[in-house]
Short mmCIF file of C-alpha atoms in Angstrom, two decimals:
data_model
loop_
_atom_site.label_atom_id
_atom_site.label_comp_id
_atom_site.label_asym_id
_atom_site.label_seq_id
_atom_site.Cartn_x
_atom_site.Cartn_y
_atom_site.Cartn_z
CA MET A 1 4.91 245.68 158.82
CA LYS A 2 5.94 245.37 162.58
CA ARG A 3 2.66 244.80 163.54
CA GLN A 4 2.18 242.02 160.64
CA TYR A 5 5.61 240.32 161.85
CA PHE A 6 4.50 240.40 165.59
CA LEU A 7 1.00 239.05 164.58
CA PHE A 8 3.00 236.12 162.85
CA GLN A 9 5.14 235.51 165.55
CA LEU A 10 2.14 235.67 167.98
CA LYS A 11 0.11 232.87 166.19
CA ILE A 12 3.21 230.81 166.25
CA PHE A 13 3.41 231.20 169.66
CA LEU A 14 0.10 230.31 170.23
CA THR A 15 -0.55 227.54 167.82
CA ASN A 16 2.87 225.35 169.08
CA PRO A 17 2.17 222.52 170.07
CA LYS A 18 4.34 222.50 173.39
CA ASN A 19 2.95 226.03 174.01
CA VAL A 20 -0.41 224.81 174.27
CA GLY A 21 0.47 221.97 176.56
CA LEU A 22 2.00 224.51 178.92
CA PHE A 23 -1.15 226.76 178.73
CA PHE A 24 -3.05 223.47 179.40
CA ILE A 25 -1.23 222.22 182.68
CA THR A 26 -1.07 226.01 183.66
CA VAL A 27 -4.86 226.27 183.72
CA VAL A 28 -5.38 222.61 185.42
CA LEU A 29 -2.98 223.57 187.82
CA ALA A 30 -4.54 226.99 188.55
CA LEU A 31 -8.05 225.02 188.92
CA TYR A 32 -6.84 222.53 191.10
CA PHE A 33 -5.25 225.50 193.44
CA GLY A 34 -8.44 227.91 193.42
CA LEU A 35 -10.70 225.09 193.50
CA VAL A 36 -9.09 222.03 196.16
CA SER A 37 -5.82 223.49 197.30
CA ALA A 38 -6.91 226.87 198.77
CA PRO A 39 -10.23 226.35 200.37
CA GLN A 40 -9.11 223.20 202.02
CA HIS A 41 -6.30 225.52 203.74
CA HIS A 42 -6.76 224.83 207.30
CA VAL A 43 -5.69 227.54 209.98
CA ILE A 44 -4.76 226.21 213.67
CA GLU A 45 -4.71 230.17 214.92
CA ASP A 46 -8.18 231.13 212.96
CA VAL A 47 -10.58 233.82 214.51
CA ASP A 48 -13.17 232.29 215.80
CA PRO A 49 -15.57 234.56 218.60
CA TYR A 50 -17.33 231.37 219.93
CA ALA A 51 -13.86 229.85 221.14
CA ILE A 52 -12.83 233.22 222.42
CA SER A 53 -15.95 233.83 224.67
CA LYS A 54 -15.98 230.08 225.67
CA GLU A 55 -12.38 230.40 226.85
CA TYR A 56 -13.44 233.87 228.43
CA GLN A 57 -16.43 232.46 230.37
CA ASP A 58 -14.98 229.36 231.59
CA ASP A 59 -11.78 231.10 232.99
CA GLN A 60 -13.87 234.05 235.00
CA ALA A 61 -16.00 231.19 236.26
CA PHE A 62 -12.63 228.97 237.47
CA LEU A 63 -11.34 232.33 238.46
CA LYS A 64 -14.46 232.88 240.71
CA VAL A 65 -13.74 229.77 242.32
CA ALA A 66 -9.78 230.15 243.11
CA GLU A 67 -11.27 233.53 244.82
CA LYS A 68 -13.36 231.73 247.25
CA GLU A 69 -10.58 229.21 248.08
CA PHE A 70 -8.42 232.59 248.67
CA ALA A 71 -11.28 233.66 250.86
CA ARG A 72 -12.22 230.73 252.89
CA ALA A 73 -8.22 230.69 253.59
CA ASP A 74 -8.57 234.90 254.72
CA LYS A 75 -11.15 233.51 257.27
CA GLY A 76 -8.37 232.11 258.97
CA THR A 77 -10.65 229.72 261.16
CA SER A 78 -8.93 226.68 259.90
CA ASP A 79 -5.39 225.80 258.27
CA TYR A 80 -7.11 225.66 254.82
CA ASP A 81 -4.34 226.57 252.23
CA PRO A 82 -5.84 227.37 248.57
CA SER A 83 -5.00 225.00 246.05
CA GLU A 84 -1.86 225.38 243.45
CA GLY A 85 -4.88 225.79 240.70
CA ALA A 86 -6.29 228.72 242.51
CA LYS A 87 -2.81 230.35 243.02
CA ASP A 88 -2.06 230.14 239.55
CA ALA A 89 -5.53 231.19 238.92
CA VAL A 90 -5.14 234.59 240.59
CA THR A 91 -2.10 235.54 239.65
CA THR A 92 -2.54 234.41 235.59
CA TYR A 93 -5.97 234.52 235.30
CA PRO A 94 -6.79 238.49 235.25
CA THR A 95 -4.72 239.30 232.15
CA ILE A 96 -5.84 236.39 230.01
CA ILE A 97 -9.68 237.36 230.92
CA LYS A 98 -8.63 241.28 230.07
CA TYR A 99 -7.18 240.34 226.85
CA ASP A 100 -10.11 237.92 225.60
CA HIS A 101 -12.64 240.58 226.98
CA GLU A 102 -10.47 243.23 224.72
CA ARG A 103 -10.71 240.34 221.73
CA LEU A 104 -14.38 239.90 222.10
CA LYS A 105 -15.33 243.79 221.78
CA ALA A 106 -13.09 243.79 219.38
CA LEU A 107 -14.87 241.77 217.11
CA LYS A 108 -18.42 243.20 218.25
CA ASN A 109 -17.30 246.40 216.38
CA HIS A 110 -15.43 244.80 214.04
CA ASP A 111 -12.31 246.33 214.80
CA TRP A 112 -9.54 244.63 213.02
CA ARG A 113 -6.70 246.29 214.20
CA LEU A 114 -7.60 246.34 218.22
CA TYR A 115 -8.47 242.45 217.52
CA THR A 116 -4.75 242.56 216.45
CA LYS A 117 -3.11 244.56 219.31
CA TYR A 118 -4.90 242.44 221.82
CA SER A 119 -4.41 238.75 219.86
CA SER A 120 -0.96 239.72 219.51
CA LYS A 121 -0.52 240.32 223.25
CA TRP A 122 -2.57 237.25 224.06
CA TYR A 123 -0.52 234.58 222.12
CA GLN A 124 2.76 236.34 223.39
CA LYS A 125 1.44 235.79 227.28
CA MET A 126 -0.06 232.35 226.52
CA ASP A 127 3.12 231.26 224.79
CA ASN A 128 5.30 232.74 227.74
CA LEU A 129 2.92 230.66 230.19
CA ILE A 130 3.43 227.10 228.37
CA TRP A 131 6.65 227.48 226.68
CA VAL A 132 8.84 229.31 229.36
CA LYS A 133 6.76 229.20 232.67
CA GLU A 134 5.67 225.60 231.63
CA ASN A 135 2.21 226.34 233.69
CA GLN A 136 0.06 223.48 233.63
CA ASN A 137 -3.28 225.00 233.18
CA TYR A 138 -2.84 226.27 229.91
CA MET A 139 -2.07 223.98 226.29
CA TYR A 140 -1.63 224.31 223.00
CA PRO A 141 -4.77 223.55 220.56
CA LEU A 142 -4.72 219.98 220.25
CA GLU A 143 -4.26 220.64 216.00
CA TYR A 144 -0.64 220.46 217.12
CA TYR A 145 -0.90 216.86 218.04
CA HIS A 146 -0.67 216.08 214.43
CA ASN A 147 3.10 214.83 215.18
CA ASN A 148 5.12 213.80 217.83
CA ASN A 149 6.77 217.46 218.40
CA TYR A 150 3.27 218.69 220.15
CA LYS A 151 5.03 221.31 222.31
CA GLU A 152 7.67 222.84 219.93
CA ASP A 153 5.07 222.84 216.91
CA GLY A 154 2.52 224.76 219.46
CA HIS A 155 5.35 226.79 220.34
CA PHE A 156 6.47 227.74 217.08
CA GLY A 157 2.95 228.64 215.98
CA TYR A 158 2.20 230.73 218.92
CA GLN A 159 5.53 232.67 218.46
CA ARG A 160 4.54 232.74 214.37
CA THR A 161 0.94 233.98 214.82
CA PHE A 162 2.61 236.28 217.70
CA HIS A 163 4.89 237.93 215.31
CA PHE A 164 2.60 237.76 212.06
CA TYR A 165 -0.21 240.22 214.09
CA ASP A 166 2.83 242.25 215.64
CA GLY A 167 4.18 242.80 211.86
CA LEU A 168 0.74 243.29 210.83
CA LEU A 169 -0.08 246.08 213.62
CA LYS A 170 3.70 248.05 212.32
CA SER A 171 2.22 248.01 208.67
CA LYS A 172 -0.83 250.23 207.37
CA ALA A 173 -2.53 247.20 205.66
CA LYS A 174 -5.84 247.10 206.05
CA LEU A 175 -6.83 243.92 207.67
CA ASP A 176 -9.81 241.48 208.23
CA LYS A 177 -10.43 238.21 208.51
CA ASN A 178 -9.47 236.57 205.48
CA VAL A 179 -5.70 238.47 206.47
CA LEU A 180 -5.42 237.25 209.62
CA GLU A 181 -6.34 233.80 208.87
CA GLU A 182 -4.21 234.29 205.88
CA ARG A 183 -6.76 233.36 203.51
CA THR A 184 -5.91 236.29 200.65
CA THR A 185 -4.72 235.10 197.72
CA LEU A 186 -1.46 236.46 197.83
CA GLN A 187 -0.90 235.05 201.19
CA ARG A 188 -1.77 231.36 200.07
CA LEU A 189 0.36 231.99 196.47
CA GLN A 190 3.19 232.93 199.31
CA GLN A 191 2.30 229.87 201.18
CA SER A 192 2.51 227.26 198.46
CA LEU A 193 5.58 229.00 196.90
CA SER A 194 7.44 227.95 200.04
CA GLY A 195 5.94 224.14 199.49
CA TRP A 196 5.37 221.71 196.75
CA THR A 197 3.91 224.27 194.20
CA ILE A 198 7.56 225.75 193.41
CA LEU A 199 8.59 222.24 192.17
CA PHE A 200 6.10 222.81 189.14
#
């Protein structure tokens, strides 16, 4: 008897025009989310070994030039003084180069936990140089130029990424590129629930 009553109520529920309409709207929204919204999710702070490698090589090349300026000044044959850029490079580039080297090595070995560790340090160090010390040799990515708060948005983005990576390191979660770029289904759902999707 209970089974027949349950099937009767289920049939009424599934044939109700309002419920059918809600199912239809839910399916359309799910398809939009899965096929349009999630794939178009733009990540500024993505895992890009080519960008890291280019920065690594550029920094190494600039550091060599800076060291030559210091070597020339140390010879003492003239009143040559190294440029401000060279002085800054000698004090800041070695740490950044070390972090980039470790990040590239971790990516090569598919060691996502090590990559996350050094990326967390990299974001913290870079944000300190740009935001706190106002170092002109470093800049936030151009993608933060989408409104008039470039520096504030860059600072927020770097701080968010640093804390996000730091939190992942403290957890026992399995890490990969999708987790770090927040492209997993649960991460996208959480992001959408903090935006327009909650209105639906």
